[in-house]
């Protein structure tokens, strides 16, 4: 928001250096961006946060200055003279969408003379970077930058039926804006129409066909309130932004609408002449109910750590425009002014008192009461994951949830639903919500490769968005994804190490699965205690070429919530084994189609309770083995918790394993 120093002096006396004023404003929340000398004036650029739309006009900034420096605020009180027939005999307004337009007002001035604006008006607009157009149009801009309420002036004689209709746009309806571009509208957009076609895009931009020109003589002045979300969606969908839409995207002062209309009419009469007709059209709701807020003085001391006298607190709130409804020694109840819709809670009033009193008055060494609280399990699990994966050589990545179409598909066996798209995204290409983290990590790995870092190992903990058929909102699970230059077994080892760190490695099952981004035969579904845990695999060479990745890459995507549920962050003590283990290796010849996971399960079932672990060692096919067969070599470790196992006990367990595998998989011992 750029404000003019000379313009501000119309409302409040400025007898301080501009540097001190901008520093003081910055300390109260209006950050100072720059100050430029424009002729005999200063153009001061202030950053206005989204919760302070009241400061999107010179009057709002002047009000802040008056409170900070205890000065009188002078607000114009426009009451222009009227004559002629009542406005209701000249025009009418039909409000068909009160939810999107809570209030709409209209005034009519006839007999104006459109010409160049006087020097003072042009100078003020030029100082803040606005190009003067004509006296009538310049007045609407002037009032908007004065009080923050946008207005629009129509050439009344170019309105079909000399009336306005506030309605939703019709499907396929087009609108030619004052920037000379044609836009196709949709039914979720609010249009200002005459009897035949749209003549304005509500809260965004006026139409070319009814704009004020040099030959215009009769003017209809619009001042309205619009639903901020509707304006934001429309402006983003069309890529059409304006100073008016910027203000309408924020909650405006509901009681400033009619004032701005009067102020605009007064200035037009002053510099363009004409006749203002009595009355004004006012449809919709005039104001909003404001809920009282109670402030406990003890809370100021507790939160700020300093004591502010009760009289000073009441003075600050009064100067800010809050109405004191009730007051006692311990508390007071206030109603916020119409221009401060952001003051809804006690903490909001405490913040106002603190910033006006001055944050610099709070000593750095003043103790503020704090209470420690234990970290949630999610935070502790995330910390363990980060430490474990960092120890394995991985770096954490943070990628965007909005991605391009090629980055949106999930990793799954069945066909995926189309991703949810965000049509009003400010990013033209990345407007789909991701269903997997892996494509984004692959893109990050490609970027690293292109910049001379080919060995990047990445992981990310974040949410994905899975469409649900027939429902408007998606499921939003949290996932843990990894991409690595290691092969399938190397990445599988990382996952097993992670599970071991979280003490959640019991009953991890690996089941072969055919997944689109992975090489056939080198991908699998992971099950943890019988529940779906995720997918792991080596990325197919065609996919790597499509991603322009040179090195071999593996990826995994895991269900974070299951990992969190099964994580044991305080494991019970277990004594070290007191008796030696006995190991045995077996090589079985069986079908290539037999998964290792199924064989390992059969071994565990058959070996009995003394089997401590079963480990895959290697496999072989070809050579002197029959076609379609493999030799699968694995190791077993046996141990009894209370005594040393005998050789006969171990041999009996091994024979049971061989017999069970022969029965289930037609496996034979390799000679």
XYZ file of C-alpha atoms in Angstrom:
671
model
C 0.000 0.000 0.000
C 1.587 3.274 -1.159
C 0.426 6.380 0.683
C 1.108 10.053 0.017
C 2.550 12.188 2.826
C 0.691 15.288 1.609
C -2.526 13.322 1.291
C -2.229 12.059 4.878
C -1.939 15.648 6.146
C -5.561 16.166 5.109
C -6.654 13.871 7.971
C -3.952 14.151 10.655
C -1.236 16.663 11.530
C 2.224 15.346 10.618
C 4.858 17.270 12.531
C 7.435 14.494 12.777
C 10.220 13.468 10.340
C 9.096 10.918 7.771
C 11.812 8.500 8.944
C 10.528 8.489 12.513
C 6.960 8.011 11.347
C 7.799 5.005 9.157
C 9.864 3.441 11.954
C 6.992 3.859 14.407
C 4.501 2.377 11.953
C 6.832 -0.574 11.337
C 6.967 -1.283 15.079
C 3.175 -1.515 15.160
C 2.786 -3.920 12.236
C 2.917 -1.747 9.092
C 6.338 -2.716 7.783
C 8.122 0.014 5.851
C 9.240 -1.048 2.371
C 10.486 2.237 0.903
C 10.046 6.003 0.769
C 10.429 7.843 -2.554
C 10.395 11.569 -3.242
C 7.787 12.381 -5.917
C 7.859 16.105 -6.686
C 7.132 17.872 -3.396
C 5.602 14.747 -1.866
C 6.737 11.465 -0.307
C 5.391 8.138 -1.585
C 5.595 5.771 1.405
C 5.279 2.053 0.665
C 3.893 0.108 3.638
C 3.279 -3.637 3.871
C -0.297 -4.211 5.018
C -0.992 -7.687 6.401
C -4.102 -9.542 5.252
C -5.869 -9.064 8.594
C -5.701 -5.261 8.334
C -7.804 -4.247 5.305
C -8.702 -1.077 7.230
C -5.183 0.151 6.388
C -5.701 -0.180 2.626
C -6.683 3.478 2.492
C -5.205 6.786 3.618
C -7.863 7.211 6.295
C -6.866 3.900 7.898
C -3.177 4.846 7.978
C -4.076 8.283 9.334
C -6.156 6.638 12.073
C -3.131 4.560 13.119
C -0.961 7.690 13.215
C -3.541 9.574 15.279
C -3.567 6.797 17.875
C 0.222 6.437 17.995
C 0.865 10.159 18.380
C -2.305 11.100 20.262
C -3.446 13.446 17.492
C -6.899 14.395 16.244
C -8.223 12.498 13.246
C -10.218 14.599 10.764
C -12.612 12.488 8.697
C -14.557 14.099 5.811
C -18.314 14.255 6.405
C -19.850 14.318 2.923
C -23.465 15.466 2.512
C -23.772 16.526 -1.119
C -26.759 18.573 -2.226
C -29.495 16.836 -4.213
C -32.215 17.976 -6.587
C -34.479 16.691 -9.332
C -36.488 13.475 -9.407
C -35.838 10.620 -7.019
C -33.202 8.100 -8.073
C -35.820 5.339 -8.014
C -37.528 6.953 -11.018
C -34.322 6.828 -13.058
C -32.845 3.381 -12.393
C -33.301 0.181 -10.392
C -31.175 -2.632 -8.986
C -32.214 -6.283 -8.654
C -30.131 -8.306 -6.175
C -30.465 -12.006 -7.028
C -27.423 -13.319 -5.111
C -27.383 -11.856 -1.610
C -25.001 -14.571 -0.370
C -22.325 -13.358 -2.805
C -23.305 -9.695 -2.563
C -24.510 -8.787 0.951
C -25.087 -5.141 0.022
C -25.344 -3.083 -3.172
C -25.923 0.681 -3.378
C -26.379 3.006 -6.336
C -26.539 6.784 -6.787
C -27.189 8.756 -9.977
C -25.657 12.045 -11.104
C -26.879 13.598 -14.356
C -25.377 16.389 -16.416
C -21.727 15.818 -15.558
C -18.935 17.122 -17.760
C -16.188 14.554 -18.211
C -12.768 16.155 -18.572
C -9.235 16.077 -17.211
C -8.992 16.065 -13.416
C -7.706 19.125 -11.565
C -3.990 19.223 -10.759
C -4.339 18.340 -7.061
C -6.281 15.167 -7.851
C -3.915 14.064 -10.600
C -0.904 14.776 -8.403
C -2.197 12.656 -5.514
C -2.978 9.703 -7.765
C 0.363 9.950 -9.584
C 2.231 10.028 -6.272
C 0.846 6.610 -5.334
C 1.418 5.215 -8.837
C -2.106 5.473 -10.284
C -2.523 6.838 -13.830
C -5.165 9.590 -14.090
C -7.908 8.893 -16.656
C -10.747 11.401 -16.320
C -12.305 13.393 -13.523
C -15.170 10.950 -12.832
C -13.002 7.807 -12.975
C -10.248 9.495 -10.987
C -12.715 10.351 -8.219
C -13.739 6.683 -7.857
C -10.055 5.740 -7.567
C -9.393 8.601 -5.174
C -12.165 7.527 -2.800
C -11.001 3.903 -2.941
C -7.451 4.895 -1.957
C -8.876 7.275 0.618
C -11.050 4.854 2.583
C -10.371 1.369 1.101
C -13.886 0.895 -0.360
C -13.777 0.267 -4.132
C -16.387 1.964 -6.323
C -17.365 1.850 -9.972
C -19.003 4.415 -12.235
C -21.240 3.347 -15.154
C -22.381 5.408 -18.100
C -26.096 5.267 -17.302
C -27.131 5.911 -20.903
C -25.237 2.811 -22.079
C -26.983 0.490 -19.615
C -29.709 -1.508 -21.380
C -32.964 -0.797 -19.586
C -31.086 1.718 -17.366
C -30.983 -0.906 -14.651
C -28.557 -3.306 -12.972
C -28.973 -6.961 -12.030
C -26.574 -8.614 -9.573
C -26.604 -12.277 -10.580
C -24.480 -15.312 -11.264
C -22.983 -15.469 -14.724
C -24.531 -17.913 -17.152
C -22.522 -20.808 -18.540
C -20.576 -19.726 -21.613
C -21.443 -16.059 -21.113
C -18.678 -13.657 -22.147
C -17.601 -10.331 -20.720
C -15.462 -7.611 -22.291
C -13.496 -5.830 -19.569
C -12.094 -2.302 -19.613
C -8.673 -3.799 -20.416
C -10.197 -4.642 -23.837
C -9.982 -8.416 -23.251
C -12.890 -10.863 -23.486
C -13.387 -13.412 -20.692
C -15.619 -16.480 -20.612
C -17.557 -16.622 -17.360
C -18.819 -19.572 -15.335
C -21.895 -19.896 -13.082
C -19.805 -19.609 -9.905
C -18.810 -16.049 -10.846
C -20.843 -13.010 -9.820
C -21.708 -10.610 -12.621
C -23.176 -7.108 -12.639
C -25.507 -7.070 -15.632
C -27.919 -4.689 -17.287
C -31.103 -5.877 -18.951
C -29.146 -7.706 -21.672
C -25.559 -8.680 -20.774
C -22.843 -8.468 -18.106
C -21.442 -4.963 -17.747
C -19.161 -5.648 -14.807
C -17.366 -8.517 -13.105
C -18.354 -8.015 -9.470
C -15.491 -6.742 -7.339
C -12.891 -7.340 -10.056
C -13.263 -5.080 -13.082
C -15.803 -2.997 -14.977
C -16.967 -3.563 -18.535
C -15.734 -1.733 -21.631
C -19.218 -1.188 -23.067
C -20.437 0.953 -20.148
C -17.240 2.695 -19.056
C -17.189 6.439 -18.536
C -16.013 8.270 -21.681
C -15.561 11.878 -22.729
C -19.149 11.984 -24.016
C -20.737 10.532 -20.882
C -23.142 12.865 -19.103
C -25.198 10.624 -16.785
C -23.375 8.500 -14.207
C -24.463 5.640 -11.946
C -22.165 5.192 -8.934
C -21.881 1.667 -7.534
C -20.654 0.960 -3.997
C -21.116 -2.603 -2.758
C -19.914 -5.428 -0.555
C -19.063 -8.809 -2.054
C -18.163 -12.221 -0.660
C -14.369 -12.190 -0.367
C -13.922 -15.882 -1.262
C -16.005 -15.479 -4.419
C -13.920 -12.509 -5.554
C -10.672 -14.367 -4.846
C -11.759 -17.407 -6.853
C -12.956 -15.315 -9.787
C -9.807 -13.187 -9.936
C -7.531 -16.229 -9.831
C -9.572 -18.284 -12.271
C -9.408 -15.514 -14.885
C -5.939 -14.270 -13.943
C -7.557 -10.854 -13.626
C -6.419 -8.812 -10.644
C -7.010 -5.165 -9.808
C -6.702 -2.795 -6.812
C -10.444 -3.305 -6.311
C -10.247 -7.119 -6.269
C -7.269 -6.922 -3.878
C -9.477 -5.071 -1.400
C -12.631 -7.108 -1.993
C -10.670 -10.299 -1.281
C -10.477 -9.037 2.299
C -13.305 -8.199 4.718
C -14.170 -4.533 4.199
C -15.869 -2.148 6.598
C -19.622 -2.799 6.124
C -20.470 0.700 7.347
C -18.088 2.440 4.921
C -20.041 1.452 1.799
C -22.678 4.183 1.907
C -20.156 6.791 3.153
C -17.907 6.077 0.177
C -20.882 6.497 -2.176
C -21.691 9.903 -0.668
C -18.038 10.963 -0.715
C -17.715 9.971 -4.379
C -20.876 11.890 -5.321
C -19.675 14.987 -3.454
C -16.318 15.049 -5.253
C -17.864 14.439 -8.685
C -20.227 17.379 -8.156
C -17.257 19.482 -7.061
C -15.001 18.839 -10.053
C -17.350 17.612 -12.832
C -20.603 19.394 -12.002
C -24.031 17.850 -12.563
C -27.077 17.068 -10.463
C -27.185 14.416 -7.734
C -30.666 12.964 -7.561
C -32.284 12.529 -4.126
C -32.066 9.201 -2.345
C -29.999 6.154 -3.184
C -30.765 2.533 -3.988
C -29.720 0.257 -1.134
C -30.390 -3.476 -1.374
C -29.132 -6.178 0.968
C -27.913 -5.932 4.579
C -26.587 -2.644 5.918
C -24.255 -3.961 8.645
C -22.992 -7.009 10.507
C -23.435 -7.842 14.193
C -20.203 -7.549 16.182
C -19.702 -9.831 19.168
C -18.472 -8.150 22.394
C -15.037 -9.231 23.679
C -14.031 -9.282 27.360
C -10.472 -8.350 28.328
C -9.042 -9.458 31.690
C -6.256 -7.139 32.788
C -4.409 -9.981 34.524
C -3.991 -11.640 31.135
C -2.034 -8.645 29.868
C 0.497 -9.096 32.653
C 0.624 -12.868 32.190
C 1.160 -12.767 28.419
C 3.284 -9.631 27.996
C 5.192 -9.906 31.241
C 4.631 -6.217 32.079
C 2.024 -4.182 33.921
C 0.089 -1.614 31.852
C -2.168 0.709 33.858
C -5.870 0.069 33.461
C -6.470 3.681 32.383
C -3.856 3.366 29.634
C -5.439 0.133 28.365
C -8.880 1.735 28.161
C -7.405 4.806 26.453
C -5.677 2.715 23.771
C -8.776 0.687 23.000
C -10.950 3.797 22.918
C -8.569 5.561 20.523
C -8.618 2.502 18.268
C -12.382 2.878 18.002
C -13.534 0.112 20.356
C -16.704 0.844 22.315
C -16.468 0.058 26.035
C -19.681 -1.695 27.053
C -18.744 -2.567 30.619
C -15.769 -1.937 32.883
C -14.577 -3.036 36.316
C -11.297 -3.113 38.214
C -10.429 -6.538 36.820
C -11.830 -6.551 33.286
C -13.693 -4.638 30.601
C -15.945 -5.618 27.702
C -15.600 -3.980 24.307
C -17.228 -4.017 20.901
C -14.827 -3.661 17.972
C -15.469 -0.922 15.397
C -16.901 -1.896 12.028
C -13.514 -1.514 10.324
C -11.757 -4.016 12.635
C -13.411 -7.379 11.944
C -10.154 -9.076 13.015
C -10.718 -8.232 16.703
C -12.664 -11.298 17.818
C -10.842 -12.671 20.877
C -9.268 -11.492 24.083
C -5.790 -12.141 22.717
C -6.541 -9.790 19.805
C -7.201 -6.936 22.230
C -4.014 -7.761 24.152
C -2.053 -7.570 20.915
C -3.581 -4.165 20.132
C -2.653 -2.856 23.564
C 0.903 -4.220 23.218
C 1.630 -2.762 19.778
C 0.237 0.694 20.574
C 1.852 0.833 24.020
C 5.076 -0.237 22.282
C 6.856 -3.590 22.124
C 10.053 -1.719 22.953
C 8.666 -1.163 26.456
C 8.788 -4.886 27.196
C 12.187 -5.602 28.859
C 14.235 -8.372 27.301
C 14.951 -9.923 30.699
C 11.331 -9.961 31.849
C 10.260 -13.521 32.596
C 7.165 -14.728 30.787
C 5.495 -17.807 32.351
C 6.023 -20.884 30.209
C 4.912 -24.456 30.727
C 6.691 -27.344 29.067
C 4.624 -30.032 27.438
C 5.662 -33.473 26.213
C 6.089 -33.983 22.508
C 3.342 -35.881 20.750
C 4.109 -39.402 19.547
C 4.026 -38.228 15.927
C 6.815 -35.740 16.601
C 8.911 -38.345 18.389
C 8.428 -40.875 15.584
C 9.369 -38.261 12.976
C 12.531 -37.464 14.935
C 13.516 -41.155 15.087
C 12.862 -41.539 11.350
C 14.977 -38.500 10.502
C 17.842 -39.695 12.661
C 17.702 -43.237 11.266
C 17.539 -42.195 7.614
C 20.185 -39.516 8.035
C 22.448 -42.183 9.505
C 21.785 -44.247 6.367
C 22.977 -41.367 4.165
C 19.635 -39.786 3.249
C 18.725 -36.090 3.144
C 15.237 -34.803 3.872
C 13.380 -33.050 1.047
C 10.366 -30.756 1.148
C 8.350 -30.662 -2.070
C 5.129 -28.951 -3.101
C 1.689 -30.547 -2.722
C 0.536 -28.922 -5.978
C 2.264 -30.687 -8.852
C 1.976 -31.015 -12.614
C -0.133 -33.762 -14.151
C 2.828 -36.108 -14.714
C 3.825 -35.904 -11.041
C 0.373 -36.678 -9.666
C -0.217 -40.477 -10.167
C -0.009 -42.759 -7.113
C 1.980 -45.984 -6.784
C -0.590 -48.779 -6.774
C -1.591 -51.905 -8.632
C -5.089 -50.839 -9.711
C -5.814 -47.893 -12.062
C -5.793 -44.539 -10.279
C -8.575 -42.003 -10.153
C -7.942 -38.626 -11.744
C -6.212 -36.239 -9.333
C -8.031 -33.377 -7.670
C -7.252 -30.129 -9.475
C -7.134 -26.638 -8.047
C -8.328 -24.478 -10.915
C -7.615 -21.150 -9.195
C -4.015 -22.057 -8.374
C -1.569 -19.212 -8.951
C 0.680 -21.780 -10.664
C -0.521 -22.393 -14.208
C 1.041 -25.845 -14.738
C 1.224 -27.239 -11.193
C -2.483 -27.395 -10.348
C -3.004 -31.077 -9.404
C -2.848 -32.403 -5.841
C -0.259 -35.187 -5.633
C -1.271 -38.760 -4.881
C 2.295 -39.935 -4.234
C 5.521 -38.397 -2.932
C 7.801 -40.511 -5.124
C 7.461 -38.565 -8.431
C 8.357 -35.298 -6.693
C 11.432 -36.941 -5.120
C 12.444 -38.362 -8.503
C 12.216 -34.857 -9.939
C 14.415 -33.605 -7.089
C 16.927 -36.396 -7.765
C 16.988 -35.454 -11.470
C 17.634 -31.814 -10.520
C 20.560 -32.897 -8.343
C 21.973 -35.097 -11.104
C 21.806 -32.188 -13.536
C 23.811 -30.080 -11.095
C 26.600 -32.579 -10.528
C 25.251 -34.428 -7.494
C 24.439 -37.921 -8.825
C 24.374 -39.794 -5.493
C 21.479 -37.961 -3.877
C 19.484 -40.068 -1.417
C 16.220 -38.358 -0.447
C 13.266 -38.919 1.848
C 10.140 -36.930 2.670
C 7.354 -37.141 5.263
C 4.243 -35.401 3.945
C 0.608 -35.802 3.034
C -0.911 -37.017 -0.210
C -4.422 -36.467 -1.552
C -6.334 -39.530 -2.704
C -9.635 -38.887 -4.517
C -12.679 -40.784 -3.235
C -15.233 -41.697 -5.876
C -18.472 -39.800 -5.369
C -17.072 -37.506 -2.666
C -15.837 -33.929 -3.109
C -13.019 -34.122 -0.551
C -10.044 -36.507 -0.731
C -8.501 -38.842 1.808
C -5.296 -37.257 3.142
C -2.925 -39.901 4.578
C 0.637 -39.106 5.600
C 3.371 -41.016 3.766
C 7.091 -41.603 4.105
C 8.832 -41.857 0.727
C 12.443 -42.652 -0.172
C 14.418 -42.555 -3.425
C 17.910 -44.001 -3.628
C 20.631 -45.093 -6.004
C 20.786 -48.481 -4.245
C 19.220 -51.613 -5.681
C 16.063 -53.292 -4.390
C 17.825 -55.168 -1.616
C 19.836 -52.143 -0.527
C 16.718 -50.017 -0.120
C 14.929 -52.938 1.521
C 17.767 -53.026 4.052
C 17.230 -49.305 4.766
C 13.527 -49.948 5.428
C 14.386 -52.869 7.729
C 16.941 -50.725 9.585
C 14.294 -48.033 10.045
C 11.818 -50.562 11.416
C 14.497 -51.865 13.761
C 15.156 -48.347 15.030
C 11.453 -47.999 15.840
C 11.221 -51.559 17.211
C 8.425 -52.259 14.749
C 10.185 -54.903 12.658
C 8.101 -57.871 13.719
C 6.288 -59.716 10.953
C 7.468 -57.660 7.954
C 6.224 -59.506 4.863
C 7.358 -58.788 1.304
C 4.918 -59.824 -1.414
C 5.712 -59.448 -5.140
C 3.530 -56.897 -6.894
C 3.342 -55.464 -10.392
C 3.495 -51.684 -10.144
C 3.645 -49.292 -13.092
C 6.778 -47.268 -12.271
C 8.871 -50.277 -11.245
C 10.802 -52.931 -13.153
C 8.777 -56.186 -13.479
C 10.012 -58.705 -10.928
C 11.824 -56.025 -8.933
C 8.918 -54.520 -6.998
C 6.902 -55.633 -4.007
C 4.162 -54.730 -1.593
C 5.192 -54.487 2.047
C 2.955 -55.823 4.825
C 3.549 -55.096 8.489
C 1.761 -57.422 10.912
C -0.525 -58.367 8.022
C -1.493 -54.740 7.215
C -0.602 -52.868 4.026
C 2.569 -50.913 4.753
C 3.667 -49.629 1.360
C 5.523 -50.411 -1.849
C 9.171 -50.783 -2.786
C 10.914 -51.377 -6.089
C 13.520 -50.476 -8.671
C 12.337 -47.792 -11.090
C 11.933 -49.126 -14.624
C 14.506 -48.024 -17.221
C 11.797 -46.487 -19.428
C 10.589 -44.434 -16.497
C 14.154 -43.334 -15.748
C 14.593 -42.230 -19.351
C 11.328 -40.327 -19.200
C 12.595 -38.606 -16.052
C 15.996 -38.037 -17.669
C 17.646 -39.885 -14.783
C 20.988 -41.419 -15.671
C 21.628 -43.628 -12.659
C 19.640 -46.632 -11.489
C 17.097 -45.622 -8.863
C 14.963 -47.429 -6.310
C 11.998 -45.985 -4.455
C 9.726 -46.851 -1.554
C 6.575 -45.283 -0.172
C 5.383 -46.278 3.297
C 2.273 -45.612 5.385
C 3.443 -43.254 8.113
C 0.352 -43.691 10.298
C 0.854 -47.476 10.531
C 4.507 -46.921 11.329
C 3.512 -44.484 14.063
C 0.959 -46.881 15.553
C 3.394 -49.808 15.710
C 6.464 -47.857 16.807
C 7.688 -48.798 20.290
C 9.619 -45.766 21.478
C 10.229 -47.176 24.969
C 11.086 -50.848 24.331
C 11.151 -53.323 27.203
C 14.500 -54.634 28.395
C 15.550 -58.000 26.985
C 18.554 -59.857 28.363
C 21.291 -60.932 25.982
C 21.139 -64.615 25.024
C 22.934 -66.882 27.500
C 23.224 -69.904 25.198
C 24.875 -70.251 21.795
C 23.000 -70.237 18.518
C 23.153 -73.035 15.966
C 23.084 -72.128 12.246
C 22.130 -74.183 9.253
C 22.018 -73.321 5.542
C 19.761 -74.909 2.968
C 19.616 -74.724 -0.832
C 16.254 -75.757 -2.230
C 15.347 -76.207 -5.863
C 11.841 -74.920 -6.531
C 9.792 -72.990 -9.050
C 10.899 -69.485 -10.070
C 7.365 -68.280 -9.384
C 7.621 -69.079 -5.664
C 8.124 -65.854 -3.713
C 10.749 -65.708 -1.002
C 8.156 -64.364 1.410
C 5.988 -67.464 1.028
C 8.985 -69.771 1.482
C 10.167 -67.849 4.570
C 6.686 -68.145 6.074
C 6.664 -71.893 5.527
C 10.114 -72.206 7.126
C 8.927 -70.334 10.229
C 5.851 -72.520 10.496
C 7.821 -75.747 10.193
C 10.971 -75.045 12.208
C 9.267 -74.671 15.544
C 9.799 -72.252 18.448
C 13.571 -72.559 18.544
C 13.955 -70.857 15.125
C 15.316 -67.377 15.881
C 15.625 -66.037 12.315
C 15.572 -67.035 8.668
C 17.716 -65.039 6.205
C 17.728 -64.936 2.422
C 21.272 -65.445 1.098
C 21.072 -65.757 -2.690
C 19.294 -67.474 -5.566
C 20.381 -69.004 -8.865
C 18.692 -70.124 -12.058
C 19.973 -71.531 -15.341
C 23.030 -73.721 -15.662
C 22.117 -77.355 -15.014
C 18.789 -76.441 -13.395
C 15.600 -77.212 -15.302
C 13.874 -74.313 -17.069
C 11.571 -72.349 -14.786
C 13.355 -73.541 -11.654
C 15.653 -71.784 -9.204
C 18.037 -72.701 -6.431
C 17.198 -70.643 -3.374
C 19.869 -70.487 -0.682
C 18.896 -69.331 2.825
C 20.180 -69.549 6.368
C 18.460 -70.447 9.646
C 19.514 -69.648 13.182
C 18.246 -71.713 16.121
C 18.501 -70.969 19.816
C 16.830 -72.187 23.008
C 16.389 -69.517 25.730
C 17.123 -71.904 28.648
C 19.701 -74.432 27.441
C 22.031 -75.430 24.618
C 20.332 -77.131 21.696
C 21.436 -80.615 20.755
C 22.413 -81.586 17.251
C 19.467 -83.966 16.991
C 16.990 -81.207 17.861
C 18.349 -78.961 15.152
C 18.445 -81.738 12.556
C 14.845 -82.623 13.377
C 13.810 -78.994 12.812
C 15.724 -78.909 9.498
C 14.061 -82.131 8.292
C 10.675 -80.620 9.187
C 11.510 -77.572 7.078
C 12.588 -79.703 4.110
C 9.471 -81.873 4.333
C 7.134 -78.867 4.630
C 8.723 -77.120 1.624
C 8.539 -80.305 -0.406
C 4.839 -80.612 0.351
C 3.922 -76.975 -0.252
C 6.251 -76.014 -3.103
C 7.475 -79.362 -4.478
C 10.957 -78.242 -3.398
C 13.937 -80.602 -3.365
C 17.337 -80.308 -1.742
C 20.017 -79.253 -4.197
C 22.772 -81.844 -4.333
